[in-house]
Amino acid sequence: MAKYSKAMLAGLYKTLYTIRVFENSCIKLYRQGLIRGYFHPYLGQEAIATGVCAALEKDDYITSTHRGHGHCIAWGGDLKKMVAELLGKETGYCSGRGGSMHIADITAGNLGANGIVGGGIPLGLGAALGASIRGERRVAVTFASDGASNNGVFAESLNMAGAWNLPYILVIENNQYAVSTPIEEVTRVSDLYKRGPGYGVESVCVDGNDVLEVYQQAKEAVTLCRRGKGPVLLEAKTYRHMGHHVNDPGAYMPEETLAYYKSKDPVKIGRKYLLEMGKATEEEARDIEKAVEHEMEEAIEFAVTSPEPSLEEFLKEV
Amino acid sequence: MAKYSKAMLAGLYKTLYTIRVFENSCIKLYRQGLIRGYFHPYLGQEAIATGVCAALEKDDYITSTHRGHGHCIAWGGDLKKMVAELLGKETGYCSGRGGSMHIADITAGNLGANGIVGGGIPLGLGAALGASIRGERRVAVTFASDGASNNGVFAESLNMAGAWNLPYILVIENNQYAVSTPIEEVTRVSDLYKRGPGYGVESVCVDGNDVLEVYQQAKEAVTLCRRGKGPVLLEAKTYRHMGHHVNDPGAYMPEETLAYYKSKDPVKIGRKYLLEMGKATEEEARDIEKAVEHEMEEAIEFAVTSPEPSLEEFLKEV
Amino acid sequence: MSTTQETAQARTRTIMYREALNEALREEMRRDPKVFLMGEGVAQRGGSYKVTTGLLDEFGPKRVMDTPISEASFVGAGVGAAITGMRPVVEILFVDFAMLALDQIANQAAKFKFITGGKGKVPLVLRTQGGVGSGLAAQHSQSLEALFYHIPGLKLIMPSTPYDAKGLLKSAIREDDPVIFIEHKLLYMTTGEVPEEEYSIELGKADIKRRGTDVTIIAWSHMVLRALAAAEKLAEEGIEAEVFDPRSLVPLDKEMIIDSVKKTENVVIVQEAVRRGGIASDIASIIQAEAFDYLDGPIEILAGKNTPIPFNLNLEKACVPQEEDIIEAVRRMVSGT
Amino acid sequence: MSTTQETAQARTRTIMYREALNEALREEMRRDPKVFLMGEGVAQRGGSYKVTTGLLDEFGPKRVMDTPISEASFVGAGVGAAITGMRPVVEILFVDFAMLALDQIANQAAKFKFITGGKGKVPLVLRTQGGVGSGLAAQHSQSLEALFYHIPGLKLIMPSTPYDAKGLLKSAIREDDPVIFIEHKLLYMTTGEVPEEEYSIELGKADIKRRGTDVTIIAWSHMVLRALAAAEKLAEEGIEAEVFDPRSLVPLDKEMIIDSVKKTENVVIVQEAVRRGGIASDIASIIQAEAFDYLDGPIEILAGKNTPIPFNLNLEKACVPQEEDIIEAVRRMVSGT
Ligand SMILES: Cc1ncc(C[n+]2csc(CCOP(=O)(O)OP(=O)(O)O)c2C)c(N)n1
Ligand SMILES: Cc1ncc(C[n+]2csc(CCOP(=O)(O)OP(=O)(O)O)c2C)c(N)n1
Ligand SMILES: [Mg+2]
Ligand SMILES: [Mg+2]
């Protein structure tokens, strides 16, 4: 594995830790009744959003999923606007109209989370297509899930991206479940990257809990795409740290498997990289963590004290 | 190649020739204004329907396409009811309600042509599923097209058939065009059977102009399915002998390619097998042909003299 | 108590809507081995709203199947299985996701019998649920029944009570045409009386959930509960509202609607779906055509706003008719102002 | 000549509907490099109905793209491209096949602007065509506009003349919301006058295609031609029918409809789509609510039968309103019998 600078590793760790803290804090808000609707935590999958987004540039595009907080944060999202959106406030990313499943940051190129599993795949394809028509070197990344890989748009879009040589990276976060249904029950080949070659698409598989492995492969994928050699199918194997959504106890997840993946906690791995490869001190790591925790507190404060959307305004709009 | 009996080869040739005569005769009726709507001739693809259906038993199921006359004939369809349906007559398979794109023979297990490209794929999957639930040894075959392979249901259904080990054979008749669009322009890998392995599905490719090759591979696929080792993806390479539909001159089809495939005419190949492998005489072959031509004349006579559907009856129904 | 229930003399139990659905499935699966279920999480998880709980245990994995997230294909597989002799009950988790399968629903299931000149049949039930919950936002809150209503060849059932849910689901499973059966996420845990004995309810028969003489409130699915609550309040003011629940939108019990309208001469239609192009408009168009001379004034439609459903709860609430809206509309109409 | 055309003082040419569409595309593509086309056979073949003929040659394969038969994904790709700054014009060959893409249309395109609190926009045009041709049967003859009409967030345009087709398509391409633009297979070769100069027509403005005082016939798309033919015949009997073409179903020019109704006090709505749950019902429900006291009698809806379209031409003809049906309906209404 290549060697990375301390600053780079610190940046990755900061993102990993932010996602972790964000999700844990917001789960608390959910349990307090401040957040409503569906909430699908990204806990356990942090390294994927973090590693992939680190390989992108700011004018690239991403599309996200129903489990989308991690992507938004890794893409540089503003925690204040995120929490505010989860609370349905006017100051949120979507002025309280969207909520968890629809957080988007359009101007920054984050085309949004999506309540339709697989719904973001064609959107990402279209972003890549637009960039290609304009002759830009931008890349579009779609974060998708193992469940989405069984939806028709997955194959259709992968095929079109291939036929048109688009700068498109289709990331499958294979956390091995669609709600409670194990991937092995709904497909014969649970190595989902193996579907790429049938479409002539460059396909790779990475350990989705290892942020540097994700980053490296994503970087190569981005390079291919910028050279006009896209698309790339990138499968990242991972596992959730809890049930499907905040209210799912996840009883169907075998204890040993969960323990195994927790022992490969992406946030701990990122910290280890920072300390060992980055030669950072324990104190430096703690400083990052404290800064994140502080930022999170401020975001919650901001969101809680933000105004509700105006009903009158809304009724005028619709 | 295995050796086949004269009776078997005569049967295959009869089917091949019937499809050929049926399409040519009906094209004439179309040009006379007796048939309306869309008419997609099966000319050039006769060996696929013929070979596959010969490998099936009468209680199996098939689903067909918008180019479906050949499947209906190979499945043992009644020419009288077919022509009558093309003429929109009450005596047609669908009482004149369906027409060319919807000919079906439900009681015989032909679930019908389909105006939606790919539309029959899930239907065939469901027929296989039903058979599997009931514990029967029936097989379901979907005839699909290269165009259909790029529609989402193709991948979805192939995957489900695999996950559930269904007795399902998905035949792609790769005639290399979707209307005027060449398959190479809309996918990177125009060997479409290569999409199967990504789903863990047994996949084979045959020369779709050679009825015995088609038959042999179909037979193996059927055997696998009956043993519970399905599904199978079977690609048959072929080429149309004319444009997409009766009114399409097919100017985009390169002359040399067309000439090449016409030199591999499936009907001629079938005749050659009958004469050479089956040791039939020229006269015996002609007898078959005359019988077919006679049957066709009778079918046209029947259809032309059949009554239109009753408008009053229809208005009562709807 | 509703007219239908009045005629049922049976001993009853109080159960939840989702339990009533579960009983219907269980009874029909016991009765007929051709009935099987498929959908996302219907087997191991017993359904997102617990409608299929326990059925995997009783009927095994061949008849209760978890599917991948392949809506178009598993709905289409249901159609194919139905054509070839099975009686599939396919679940789509949210009616919003039925959009992924609409080709198989509208172009295959709905057309098949017609296309084959009546020779083929499609005894398929597509169970799904719609409506606003609380904070599920734009892609998980829609009321899309109008789309199915407009496609010839489909039947469309939307029960509002456990009694109706059970009786209608049993009939839907026995029906030879494809039936779209739309439940409501806010109804699953509501309770009601259901007979001990077996029963079923004929598709296409409306039910008057409350008798009245001053105004006919037509409502279906969750809106029936709002209409009933409104009617109780209105009764305190001396206004007797008839609460009319079509239950079956296709076929629609037009005759019974017209009878009610002729009696009350005032009509309010309450629909959760967006106003534009909803079923309420169609019912209104039928009433004005067939009972024009009986109407005291225009038919009033209370419906959802023409907007996707917002996440924020206050905004969400403003998008669908509330009890107070119904009360006000009826008051306005009856007082003639 | 229609009101809109009366105001245009320009020199005109007579061209076909499909040529008018072609001109609109060409002009907008010249004007704005962000406009591009995709669909099945739009490039090399120039479109099944020759609407995109010659555009590949002028604009090259990056801006005129043939797609695989992947409706859901290429429509979705149009949405993604639109969100990120392009102005895609996506063609779906038959509106029947839009069912395959309905999730991307209804759940993505239609919702995006709302979901993002107005921060995102989707300047996408989805061109397609519907209606009965001759003998194309159940999956190639549908009129499905009511489905789009019911989904908030979409605009819906259905032009009946070359003039409207060109002017409205140009505006649709410049519009920031997704527009469903439905042509009619029987209109492509009809001709009409179109100005030499550039022009566009504002979305949401209706057009009175013929002025009259006795009855308002509301019709759109191909039915406008039938209504006009009927009106000519009726004029010979002394009945002056106003032929009202909304052109834009969403937004709908309600004000102008109500004005016409107040003038004529008689309304016939002619719709090719099936009767149940069609847009005619919605327009009727609006008229009865807003002009109840002006109506001489019930609004009459002439619409398609509630059935899939049969292949046989006699049966097909019986399924959609014909000129004679319109004449009879108007006669009945005006004579008051
Ligand atoms: C098209 C569609 N079908 C079903 C659902 C309901 N649903 C929401 S999340 C989910 C499971 C998704 O699993 P996966 O795609 O693997 O993503 P993960 O939750 O594991 O991140 C399902 C079935 C949906 N949102 N969209
Ligand atoms: C879903 C869908 N999209 C588009 C069409 C229009 N259409 C009819 S046939 C055809 C081309 C089909 O090509 P292919 O699938 O390869 O079959 P072939 O005609 O070559 O047999 C198209 C695009 C359709 N019928 N259905
Ligand atoms: Mg998953
Ligand atoms: Mg082809």
PDB file of N, CA and C in Angstrom, chain D residues 157-184:
ATOM      1  N   ILE D 157     -48.232  18.912 -21.958  1.00  0.00           N
ATOM      2  CA  ILE D 157     -48.592  19.652 -23.166  1.00  0.00           C
ATOM      3  C   ILE D 157     -49.035  18.664 -24.241  1.00  0.00           C
ATOM      4  N   MET D 158     -50.139  18.979 -24.930  1.00  0.00           N
ATOM      5  CA  MET D 158     -50.624  18.107 -26.003  1.00  0.00           C
ATOM      6  C   MET D 158     -51.127  18.950 -27.168  1.00  0.00           C
ATOM      7  N   PRO D 159     -50.232  19.300 -28.079  1.00  0.00           N
ATOM      8  CA  PRO D 159     -50.612  20.204 -29.167  1.00  0.00           C
ATOM      9  C   PRO D 159     -51.420  19.496 -30.250  1.00  0.00           C
ATOM     10  N   SER D 160     -52.297  20.257 -30.898  1.00  0.00           N
ATOM     11  CA  SER D 160     -53.149  19.678 -31.936  1.00  0.00           C
ATOM     12  C   SER D 160     -52.806  20.170 -33.341  1.00  0.00           C
ATOM     13  N   THR D 161     -51.997  21.221 -33.447  1.00  0.00           N
ATOM     14  CA  THR D 161     -51.692  21.780 -34.779  1.00  0.00           C
ATOM     15  C   THR D 161     -50.189  21.974 -34.912  1.00  0.00           C
ATOM     16  N   PRO D 162     -49.712  22.093 -36.146  1.00  0.00           N
ATOM     17  CA  PRO D 162     -48.289  22.387 -36.346  1.00  0.00           C
ATOM     18  C   PRO D 162     -47.875  23.682 -35.628  1.00  0.00           C
ATOM     19  N   TYR D 163     -48.737  24.685 -35.696  1.00  0.00           N
ATOM     20  CA  TYR D 163     -48.421  25.969 -35.060  1.00  0.00           C
ATOM     21  C   TYR D 163     -48.203  25.784 -33.552  1.00  0.00           C
ATOM     22  N   ASP D 164     -49.151  25.110 -32.927  1.00  0.00           N
ATOM     23  CA  ASP D 164     -49.025  24.882 -31.486  1.00  0.00           C
ATOM     24  C   ASP D 164     -47.849  23.975 -31.182  1.00  0.00           C
ATOM     25  N   ALA D 165     -47.665  22.959 -32.003  1.00  0.00           N
ATOM     26  CA  ALA D 165     -46.605  21.989 -31.754  1.00  0.00           C
ATOM     27  C   ALA D 165     -45.248  22.688 -31.696  1.00  0.00           C
ATOM     28  N   LYS D 166     -45.009  23.542 -32.674  1.00  0.00           N
ATOM     29  CA  LYS D 166     -43.714  24.208 -32.713  1.00  0.00           C
ATOM     30  C   LYS D 166     -43.565  25.199 -31.557  1.00  0.00           C
ATOM     31  N   GLY D 167     -44.553  26.047 -31.402  1.00  0.00           N
ATOM     32  CA  GLY D 167     -44.443  27.093 -30.383  1.00  0.00           C
ATOM     33  C   GLY D 167     -44.381  26.545 -28.976  1.00  0.00           C
ATOM     34  N   LEU D 168     -45.113  25.484 -28.739  1.00  0.00           N
ATOM     35  CA  LEU D 168     -45.126  24.911 -27.390  1.00  0.00           C
ATOM     36  C   LEU D 168     -43.883  24.079 -27.125  1.00  0.00           C
ATOM     37  N   LEU D 169     -43.369  23.395 -28.128  1.00  0.00           N
ATOM     38  CA  LEU D 169     -42.154  22.612 -27.894  1.00  0.00           C
ATOM     39  C   LEU D 169     -40.978  23.537 -27.597  1.00  0.00           C
ATOM     40  N   LYS D 170     -40.936  24.662 -28.265  1.00  0.00           N
ATOM     41  CA  LYS D 170     -39.855  25.611 -27.975  1.00  0.00           C
ATOM     42  C   LYS D 170     -39.945  26.107 -26.527  1.00  0.00           C
ATOM     43  N   SER D 171     -41.144  26.425 -26.104  1.00  0.00           N
ATOM     44  CA  SER D 171     -41.291  26.869 -24.707  1.00  0.00           C
ATOM     45  C   SER D 171     -40.995  25.747 -23.731  1.00  0.00           C
ATOM     46  N   ALA D 172     -41.400  24.537 -24.079  1.00  0.00           N
ATOM     47  CA  ALA D 172     -41.151  23.401 -23.191  1.00  0.00           C
ATOM     48  C   ALA D 172     -39.648  23.221 -22.974  1.00  0.00           C
ATOM     49  N   ILE D 173     -38.884  23.395 -24.032  1.00  0.00           N
ATOM     50  CA  ILE D 173     -37.431  23.217 -23.926  1.00  0.00           C
ATOM     51  C   ILE D 173     -36.816  24.308 -23.045  1.00  0.00           C
ATOM     52  N   ARG D 174     -37.415  25.488 -23.060  1.00  0.00           N
ATOM     53  CA  ARG D 174     -36.876  26.588 -22.243  1.00  0.00           C
ATOM     54  C   ARG D 174     -37.382  26.563 -20.808  1.00  0.00           C
ATOM     55  N   GLU D 175     -38.320  25.689 -20.541  1.00  0.00           N
ATOM     56  CA  GLU D 175     -38.974  25.606 -19.227  1.00  0.00           C
ATOM     57  C   GLU D 175     -38.045  24.914 -18.224  1.00  0.00           C
ATOM     58  N   ASP D 176     -38.095  25.341 -16.969  1.00  0.00           N
ATOM     59  CA  ASP D 176     -37.224  24.729 -15.961  1.00  0.00           C
ATOM     60  C   ASP D 176     -37.834  23.531 -15.246  1.00  0.00           C
ATOM     61  N   ASP D 177     -39.116  23.294 -15.429  1.00  0.00           N
ATOM     62  CA  ASP D 177     -39.739  22.100 -14.845  1.00  0.00           C
ATOM     63  C   ASP D 177     -39.857  21.006 -15.904  1.00  0.00           C
ATOM     64  N   PRO D 178     -39.907  19.766 -15.451  1.00  0.00           N
ATOM     65  CA  PRO D 178     -40.054  18.686 -16.433  1.00  0.00           C
ATOM     66  C   PRO D 178     -41.398  18.792 -17.165  1.00  0.00           C
ATOM     67  N   VAL D 179     -41.337  18.642 -18.459  1.00  0.00           N
ATOM     68  CA  VAL D 179     -42.527  18.753 -19.298  1.00  0.00           C
ATOM     69  C   VAL D 179     -42.758  17.435 -20.023  1.00  0.00           C
ATOM     70  N   ILE D 180     -43.957  16.905 -19.898  1.00  0.00           N
ATOM     71  CA  ILE D 180     -44.367  15.740 -20.683  1.00  0.00           C
ATOM     72  C   ILE D 180     -45.069  16.306 -21.918  1.00  0.00           C
ATOM     73  N   PHE D 181     -44.537  15.989 -23.066  1.00  0.00           N
ATOM     74  CA  PHE D 181     -45.011  16.578 -24.314  1.00  0.00           C
ATOM     75  C   PHE D 181     -45.529  15.438 -25.170  1.00  0.00           C
ATOM     76  N   ILE D 182     -46.859  15.329 -25.277  1.00  0.00           N
ATOM     77  CA  ILE D 182     -47.441  14.163 -25.940  1.00  0.00           C
ATOM     78  C   ILE D 182     -48.002  14.525 -27.302  1.00  0.00           C
ATOM     79  N   GLU D 183     -47.418  13.932 -28.314  1.00  0.00           N
ATOM     80  CA  GLU D 183     -47.873  14.129 -29.686  1.00  0.00           C
ATOM     81  C   GLU D 183     -48.905  13.039 -30.005  1.00  0.00           C
ATOM     82  N   HIS D 184     -49.425  13.059 -31.220  1.00  0.00           N
ATOM     83  CA  HIS D 184     -50.424  12.049 -31.573  1.00  0.00           C
ATOM     84  C   HIS D 184     -50.045  11.445 -32.910  1.00  0.00           C
TER      85      HIS D 184
END
